[in-house]
CSV table of C-alpha atoms and ligand atoms in Angstrom, one decimal:
chain,number,residue,atom,x,y,z
A,320,UNK,CA,0.0,0.0,0.0
A,321,UNK,CA,1.2,3.5,-0.9
A,322,UNK,CA,2.2,5.7,2.0
A,323,UNK,CA,2.1,9.4,1.5
A,324,UNK,CA,2.4,12.2,3.9
A,325,UNK,CA,-0.7,14.4,3.7
A,326,UNK,CA,-3.6,16.1,5.3
A,327,UNK,CA,-3.3,19.0,7.7
A,328,UNK,CA,-0.6,21.5,7.0
A,329,UNK,CA,2.1,19.0,5.8
A,330,UNK,CA,3.4,19.6,2.4
A,331,UNK,CA,2.2,17.0,0.0
A,332,UNK,CA,3.9,18.3,-3.0
A,333,UNK,CA,6.1,21.3,-3.7
A,334,UNK,CA,6.2,22.6,-7.2
A,335,UNK,CA,9.6,22.2,-8.7
A,336,UNK,CA,10.2,19.0,-6.8
A,337,UNK,CA,12.5,16.7,-8.8
A,338,UNK,CA,10.7,14.6,-11.3
A,339,UNK,CA,12.6,11.6,-9.9
A,340,UNK,CA,11.5,12.1,-6.3
A,341,UNK,CA,9.7,9.1,-4.9
A,342,UNK,CA,7.0,11.1,-3.3
A,343,UNK,CA,6.2,12.9,-6.5
A,344,UNK,CA,6.1,9.7,-8.5
A,345,UNK,CA,3.7,8.2,-5.9
A,346,UNK,CA,1.5,11.2,-5.8
A,347,UNK,CA,1.4,11.5,-9.6
A,348,UNK,CA,0.2,7.8,-9.7
A,349,UNK,CA,-2.4,8.5,-7.0
A,350,UNK,CA,-3.6,11.5,-8.9
A,351,UNK,CA,-4.0,9.5,-12.2
A,352,UNK,CA,-5.8,6.7,-10.4
A,353,UNK,CA,-8.1,9.2,-8.7
A,354,UNK,CA,-9.1,10.9,-12.0
A,355,UNK,CA,-10.1,7.5,-13.4
A,356,UNK,CA,-12.0,6.6,-10.2
A,357,UNK,CA,-13.5,10.1,-9.9
A,358,UNK,CA,-12.3,10.7,-6.4
A,359,UNK,CA,-13.0,14.4,-6.7
A,360,UNK,CA,-15.9,16.6,-5.8
A,361,UNK,CA,-16.8,20.2,-6.1
A,362,UNK,CA,-17.7,22.9,-3.6
A,363,UNK,CA,-19.4,26.1,-4.5
A,364,UNK,CA,-18.7,29.5,-3.1
A,365,UNK,CA,-21.3,32.3,-3.4
A,366,UNK,CA,-20.6,35.6,-5.1
A,367,UNK,CA,-22.9,38.4,-4.0
A,368,UNK,CA,-23.7,42.1,-4.6
A,369,UNK,CA,-22.0,44.0,-1.8
A,370,UNK,CA,-24.9,46.4,-1.1
A,371,UNK,CA,-27.8,44.0,-1.0
A,372,UNK,CA,-26.1,40.7,-0.3
A,373,UNK,CA,-28.0,39.2,-3.3
A,374,UNK,CA,-26.5,36.0,-4.8
A,375,UNK,CA,-25.1,36.6,-8.3
A,376,UNK,CA,-23.5,33.3,-8.9
A,377,UNK,CA,-21.3,30.6,-7.5
A,378,UNK,CA,-17.6,29.5,-8.1
A,379,UNK,CA,-16.9,25.8,-8.4
A,380,UNK,CA,-13.8,24.7,-6.4
A,381,UNK,CA,-12.4,21.2,-6.7
A,382,UNK,CA,-11.4,18.9,-3.8
A,383,UNK,CA,-9.5,15.7,-4.0
A,384,UNK,CA,-11.1,13.0,-1.8
A,385,UNK,CA,-8.3,10.5,-1.5
A,386,UNK,CA,-9.3,7.1,0.0
A,387,UNK,CA,-6.4,7.1,2.5
A,388,UNK,CA,-5.3,10.7,2.8
A,389,UNK,CA,-8.7,12.3,3.1
A,390,UNK,CA,-9.7,15.6,1.5
A,391,UNK,CA,-6.8,17.4,-0.1
A,392,UNK,CA,-7.1,21.1,-1.1
A,393,UNK,CA,-6.4,22.2,-4.6
A,394,UNK,CA,-3.2,24.2,-3.7
A,395,UNK,CA,-1.6,20.8,-2.8
A,396,UNK,CA,-2.3,19.0,-6.1
A,397,UNK,CA,-3.2,21.5,-8.9
A,398,UNK,CA,0.4,22.5,-9.5
A,399,UNK,CA,1.4,18.8,-9.9
A,400,UNK,CA,-1.7,18.2,-12.1
A,401,UNK,CA,-0.6,21.1,-14.3
A,402,UNK,CA,3.0,19.9,-14.6
A,403,UNK,CA,1.9,16.4,-15.5
A,404,UNK,CA,-1.0,17.6,-17.7
A,405,UNK,CA,-3.4,15.5,-15.6
A,406,UNK,CA,-5.2,18.8,-15.3
A,407,UNK,CA,-6.5,18.3,-18.8
A,408,UNK,CA,-8.7,15.2,-18.1
A,409,UNK,CA,-9.4,16.5,-14.6
A,410,UNK,CA,-10.4,19.9,-15.9
A,411,UNK,CA,-12.8,18.2,-18.3
A,412,UNK,CA,-14.4,16.2,-15.5
A,413,UNK,CA,-14.8,19.4,-13.5
A,414,UNK,CA,-16.5,21.2,-16.4
A,415,UNK,CA,-18.8,18.2,-17.0
A,416,UNK,CA,-19.7,18.1,-13.3
A,417,UNK,CA,-20.6,21.8,-13.3
A,418,UNK,CA,-22.6,21.5,-16.5
A,419,UNK,CA,-24.6,18.6,-15.0
A,420,UNK,CA,-25.5,20.8,-12.1
A,421,UNK,CA,-26.3,23.7,-14.4
A,422,UNK,CA,-28.6,21.5,-16.4
A,423,UNK,CA,-30.6,20.7,-13.3
A,424,UNK,CA,-30.8,24.4,-12.4
A,425,UNK,CA,-32.1,25.2,-15.9
A,426,UNK,CA,-34.7,22.4,-15.7
A,427,UNK,CA,-35.8,23.9,-12.3
A,428,UNK,CA,-36.1,27.4,-13.9
A,429,UNK,CA,-33.2,28.8,-12.0
A,430,UNK,CA,-30.6,31.2,-13.5
A,431,UNK,CA,-27.7,30.8,-11.1
A,432,UNK,CA,-24.4,31.5,-12.9
A,433,UNK,CA,-21.5,29.1,-12.5
A,434,UNK,CA,-17.8,30.1,-12.6
A,435,UNK,CA,-15.2,27.5,-13.3
A,436,UNK,CA,-11.4,27.8,-12.8
A,437,UNK,CA,-9.4,26.9,-15.9
A,438,UNK,CA,-5.7,26.4,-15.9
A,439,UNK,CA,-3.5,27.9,-18.5
A,440,UNK,CA,-2.3,24.4,-19.3
A,441,UNK,CA,-5.9,23.5,-20.3
A,442,UNK,CA,-6.3,26.7,-22.3
A,443,UNK,CA,-3.1,25.8,-24.3
A,444,UNK,CA,-4.4,22.3,-25.1
A,445,UNK,CA,-5.4,21.8,-28.7
A,446,UNK,CA,-9.2,21.6,-29.0
A,447,UNK,CA,-9.9,23.2,-25.6
A,448,UNK,CA,-12.5,25.6,-26.9
A,449,UNK,CA,-14.3,22.8,-28.9
A,450,UNK,CA,-14.3,20.7,-25.7
A,451,UNK,CA,-16.0,23.4,-23.7
A,452,UNK,CA,-18.6,24.2,-26.4
A,453,UNK,CA,-19.4,20.5,-26.9
A,454,UNK,CA,-19.9,19.9,-23.1
A,455,UNK,CA,-22.3,22.9,-22.7
A,456,UNK,CA,-24.2,21.7,-25.7
A,457,UNK,CA,-24.4,18.1,-24.4
A,458,UNK,CA,-25.9,19.4,-21.1
A,459,UNK,CA,-28.0,22.1,-22.8
A,460,UNK,CA,-26.4,24.8,-20.7
A,461,UNK,CA,-26.9,28.3,-22.0
A,462,UNK,CA,-23.4,29.8,-22.5
A,463,UNK,CA,-24.4,32.9,-20.5
A,464,UNK,CA,-24.6,30.7,-17.4
A,465,UNK,CA,-21.0,29.9,-17.6
A,466,UNK,CA,-18.0,32.0,-16.6
A,467,UNK,CA,-14.4,30.8,-17.0
A,468,UNK,CA,-11.9,32.1,-14.5
A,469,UNK,CA,-8.4,32.3,-16.1
A,470,UNK,CA,-5.2,33.6,-14.6
A,471,UNK,CA,-3.2,36.4,-16.2
A,472,UNK,CA,-0.8,34.0,-17.8
A,473,UNK,CA,-3.7,32.9,-20.1
A,474,UNK,CA,-3.8,36.4,-21.5
A,475,UNK,CA,-0.2,36.5,-22.6
A,476,UNK,CA,-0.4,35.9,-26.3
A,477,UNK,CA,1.0,32.6,-26.9
A,478,UNK,CA,-0.2,30.0,-29.5
A,479,UNK,CA,-3.5,31.8,-30.2
A,480,UNK,CA,-4.6,32.2,-26.6
A,481,UNK,CA,-6.3,35.4,-27.4
A,482,UNK,CA,-8.2,33.8,-30.3
A,483,UNK,CA,-9.4,31.0,-28.0
A,484,UNK,CA,-10.6,33.5,-25.4
A,485,UNK,CA,-12.4,35.5,-28.1
A,486,UNK,CA,-14.1,32.4,-29.5
A,487,UNK,CA,-15.4,31.4,-26.1
A,488,UNK,CA,-16.7,35.0,-25.6
A,489,UNK,CA,-18.3,35.2,-29.0
A,490,UNK,CA,-20.3,32.1,-28.1
A,491,UNK,CA,-21.6,33.9,-25.0
A,492,UNK,CA,-19.4,32.4,-22.3
A,493,UNK,CA,-17.9,35.1,-20.1
A,494,UNK,CA,-14.3,35.3,-19.0
A,495,UNK,CA,-12.9,36.5,-15.7
A,496,UNK,CA,-9.3,37.3,-14.9
A,497,UNK,CA,-8.6,35.6,-11.5
A,498,UNK,CA,-6.2,36.9,-8.9
A,499,UNK,CA,-6.0,40.2,-10.7
A,500,UNK,CA,-3.1,42.5,-9.7
A,501,UNK,CA,-0.6,39.9,-8.7
A,502,UNK,CA,0.7,38.3,-11.8
A,503,UNK,CA,1.8,39.9,-15.1
A,504,UNK,CA,-0.3,43.0,-14.6
A,505,UNK,CA,1.9,45.2,-16.6
A,506,UNK,CA,-0.2,47.6,-18.5
A,507,UNK,CA,0.9,46.2,-21.9
A,508,UNK,CA,-1.6,43.4,-21.9
A,509,UNK,CA,-4.2,45.3,-20.0
A,510,UNK,CA,-4.9,47.7,-22.8
A,511,UNK,CA,-6.6,45.0,-24.9
A,512,UNK,CA,-8.1,42.8,-22.2
A,513,UNK,CA,-10.4,40.3,-23.8
A,514,UNK,CA,-12.3,39.7,-20.6
A,515,UNK,CA,-15.6,40.5,-18.9
A,516,UNK,CA,-14.6,40.5,-15.3
A,517,UNK,CA,-11.6,41.3,-13.1
A,518,UNK,CA,-11.3,39.5,-9.8
A,519,UNK,CA,-9.3,41.5,-7.4
A,520,UNK,CA,-6.8,39.3,-5.6
A,521,UNK,CA,-7.5,38.7,-2.0
A,522,UNK,CA,-4.0,40.0,-1.1
A,523,UNK,CA,-5.3,43.5,-1.6
A,524,UNK,CA,-8.5,42.8,0.3
A,525,UNK,CA,-6.8,41.3,3.3
A,526,UNK,CA,-5.2,44.5,4.4
A,527,UNK,CA,-7.5,47.0,2.7
A,528,UNK,CA,-8.6,48.5,6.1
A,529,UNK,CA,-5.1,49.5,7.1
A,530,UNK,CA,-3.0,49.7,4.0
A,531,UNK,CA,-3.4,52.8,1.8
A,532,UNK,CA,-1.5,51.2,-1.0
A,533,UNK,CA,-4.0,48.4,-1.2
A,534,UNK,CA,-6.8,51.0,-1.2
A,535,UNK,CA,-5.1,52.9,-4.0
A,536,UNK,CA,-4.5,49.7,-6.1
A,537,UNK,CA,-8.2,48.7,-5.7
A,538,UNK,CA,-9.3,52.1,-6.7
A,539,UNK,CA,-7.0,51.9,-9.8
A,540,UNK,CA,-8.4,48.5,-10.8
A,541,UNK,CA,-12.0,49.8,-10.4
A,542,UNK,CA,-11.2,52.8,-12.6
A,543,UNK,CA,-9.5,50.6,-15.2
A,544,UNK,CA,-12.5,48.3,-15.2
A,545,UNK,CA,-14.9,51.2,-15.7
A,546,UNK,CA,-12.9,52.6,-18.6
A,547,UNK,CA,-12.7,49.2,-20.3
A,548,UNK,CA,-16.4,48.3,-19.4
A,549,UNK,CA,-15.5,45.4,-17.2
A,550,UNK,CA,-17.2,44.0,-14.1
A,551,UNK,CA,-15.2,43.9,-10.8
A,552,UNK,CA,-15.4,41.2,-8.1
A,553,UNK,CA,-13.4,41.4,-4.9
A,554,UNK,CA,-12.1,38.1,-3.5
A,555,UNK,CA,-11.4,37.1,0.1
A,556,UNK,CA,-13.8,39.4,2.0
A,557,UNK,CA,-13.8,38.2,5.7
A,558,UNK,CA,-15.2,41.2,7.5
A,559,UNK,CA,-18.2,43.5,7.0
A,560,UNK,CA,-15.8,46.4,7.4
A,561,UNK,CA,-13.9,45.2,4.4
A,562,UNK,CA,-17.1,44.9,2.4
A,563,UNK,CA,-18.0,48.5,3.3
A,564,UNK,CA,-14.6,49.8,2.4
A,565,UNK,CA,-14.6,47.9,-0.9
A,566,UNK,CA,-18.0,49.3,-1.7
A,567,UNK,CA,-16.7,52.8,-1.0
A,568,UNK,CA,-13.8,52.1,-3.3
A,569,UNK,CA,-16.3,51.3,-6.1
A,570,UNK,CA,-16.6,47.5,-6.0
A,571,UNK,CA,-20.1,46.2,-6.4
A,572,UNK,CA,-19.6,42.5,-6.2
A,573,UNK,CA,-17.6,40.2,-3.8
A,574,UNK,CA,-16.9,36.9,-2.4
A,575,UNK,CA,-15.3,35.6,0.8
A,576,UNK,CA,-15.8,33.8,4.1
A,577,UNK,CA,-17.9,36.7,5.4
A,578,UNK,CA,-20.6,35.7,2.9
A,579,UNK,CA,-19.9,32.0,2.8
A,580,UNK,CA,-17.1,29.4,2.5
A,581,UNK,CA,-17.1,27.0,-0.3
A,582,UNK,CA,-20.0,24.6,0.4
A,583,UNK,CA,-22.6,22.4,-1.3
A,584,UNK,CA,-24.6,24.0,-4.1
A,585,UNK,CA,-27.8,23.4,-2.1
A,586,UNK,CA,-26.4,25.4,0.8
A,587,UNK,CA,-25.0,28.2,-1.3
A,588,UNK,CA,-28.4,28.7,-3.0
A,589,UNK,CA,-30.4,28.4,0.2
A,590,UNK,CA,-28.8,31.6,1.6
A,591,UNK,CA,-30.6,33.9,-0.8
A,592,UNK,CA,-29.7,37.1,1.0
A,593,UNK,CA,-26.2,37.4,2.4
A,594,UNK,CA,-25.1,40.1,4.8
A,595,UNK,CA,-25.3,43.5,3.3
A,596,UNK,CA,-23.0,46.5,3.9
B,1437,LIG,P1,-9.1,30.9,-6.6
B,1437,LIG,O1,-9.8,30.5,-7.9
B,1437,LIG,O2,-8.5,32.3,-6.6
B,1437,LIG,O3,-10.1,30.6,-5.5
B,1437,LIG,C1,-10.2,31.4,-4.3
B,1437,LIG,C2,-9.6,30.6,-3.1
B,1437,LIG,O4,-9.6,31.3,-1.9
B,1437,LIG,C3,-10.4,29.3,-2.8
B,1437,LIG,O5,-9.4,28.4,-2.2
B,1437,LIG,C4,-11.3,29.8,-1.7
B,1437,LIG,O6,-11.8,28.7,-0.9
B,1437,LIG,C5,-10.4,30.7,-1.0
B,1437,LIG,N1,-11.2,31.8,-0.3
B,1437,LIG,C6,-12.4,32.3,-0.6
B,1437,LIG,N2,-12.8,33.2,0.2
B,1437,LIG,C7,-11.8,33.4,1.1
B,1437,LIG,C8,-11.6,34.2,2.3
B,1437,LIG,O7,-12.5,35.0,2.6
B,1437,LIG,N3,-10.5,34.1,3.0
B,1437,LIG,C9,-9.5,33.2,2.6
B,1437,LIG,N4,-8.4,33.1,3.3
B,1437,LIG,N5,-9.6,32.4,1.5
B,1437,LIG,C10,-10.8,32.5,0.8
B,1437,LIG,P2,-9.3,26.9,-2.7
B,1437,LIG,O8,-10.7,26.3,-3.0
B,1437,LIG,O9,-8.4,26.2,-1.8
B,1437,LIG,O10,-8.6,27.0,-4.2
B,1437,LIG,C11,-7.4,27.5,-4.3
B,1437,LIG,C12,-7.0,27.7,-5.8
B,1437,LIG,O11,-6.9,26.5,-6.4
B,1437,LIG,C13,-8.0,28.5,-6.5
B,1437,LIG,O12,-7.8,29.9,-6.3
B,1437,LIG,C14,-7.7,28.1,-7.9
B,1437,LIG,O13,-6.6,28.8,-8.4
B,1437,LIG,C15,-7.3,26.6,-7.8
B,1437,LIG,N6,-8.5,25.8,-8.0
B,1437,LIG,C16,-9.5,25.5,-7.2
B,1437,LIG,N7,-10.5,24.7,-7.9
B,1437,LIG,C17,-10.0,24.6,-9.2
B,1437,LIG,C18,-10.5,24.0,-10.3
B,1437,LIG,O14,-11.6,23.4,-10.4
B,1437,LIG,N8,-9.7,24.0,-11.5
B,1437,LIG,C19,-8.5,24.7,-11.5
B,1437,LIG,N9,-7.8,24.7,-12.6
B,1437,LIG,N10,-8.0,25.3,-10.4
B,1437,LIG,C20,-8.7,25.3,-9.2
B,1438,LIG,MG1,-11.1,31.4,-9.0
B,1439,LIG,MG1,-8.5,34.1,-6.9
B,1440,LIG,MG1,-5.8,31.7,-6.7
């Protein structure tokens, strides 16, 4: 039987670990097996309007439920899944899972929007856009119900990435830039942002009450978004005071433990009205 250190705060896998390391090889094996056996599940975190607390959508977040190690958070396996390209079949499973849920919502007359995180490795995969379009068709999901959360590295123009993003958007799927403000946010790619939404990274939200630099950055992002006609979502709101401050800085939408942790879709939808500022 395979023995791996895991759970709690122990490091299961560090990006950049030698390809030959035993732990990495074991973990890669477990990951492949788990994709085949579908040992994953999704949690959904609410997104809300900051002024009224009204639910605007949910973000799907994957968890690995390993038979021996228990539940493993994405930060501990997504980097390895990306390096090994296991993220490609796993990402397809995630998208399918979300679309299955969306189909049920549609049948029930609901309009809840679903956001799905997509790795740059998936975006770069030949045929990715067709895969997405085929899956939403298969489950009869209106494209407007789906938002893909990409990181800034997906917007750097390599191998027709911009074209892929534009094709998705021309079909009605919306695109958000996740963790905005941390990565490659040089103003060179920002001037032609082919996106619908900017998600302000939680690093700026965490200290927004005491750090004037964070306030200034958030204000700048809001101004940029207004100029470019983009929507803004603030991530990682844990306190009502942060929500109020973000509202005053011009953010209208947010997400964070203050409103709700990632949870079952049923629970996320049950709380129709979240705390308002
Ligand atoms: P992300 O997409 O930026 O998601 C936000 C992360 O912050 C989630 O962690 C969420 O649980 C956490 N979070 C939300 N609100 C708060 C808050 O108020 N305070 C704090 N401290 N944290 C908060 P999670 O679920 O562990 O996911 C981590 C990252 O793993 C995600 O960051 C995303 O980059 C990646 N990930 C998660 N699910 C998927 C997936 O299905 N596919 C891909 N490709 N990546 C995923
Ligand atoms: Mg995200
Ligand atoms: Mg984020
Ligand atoms: Mg992140």
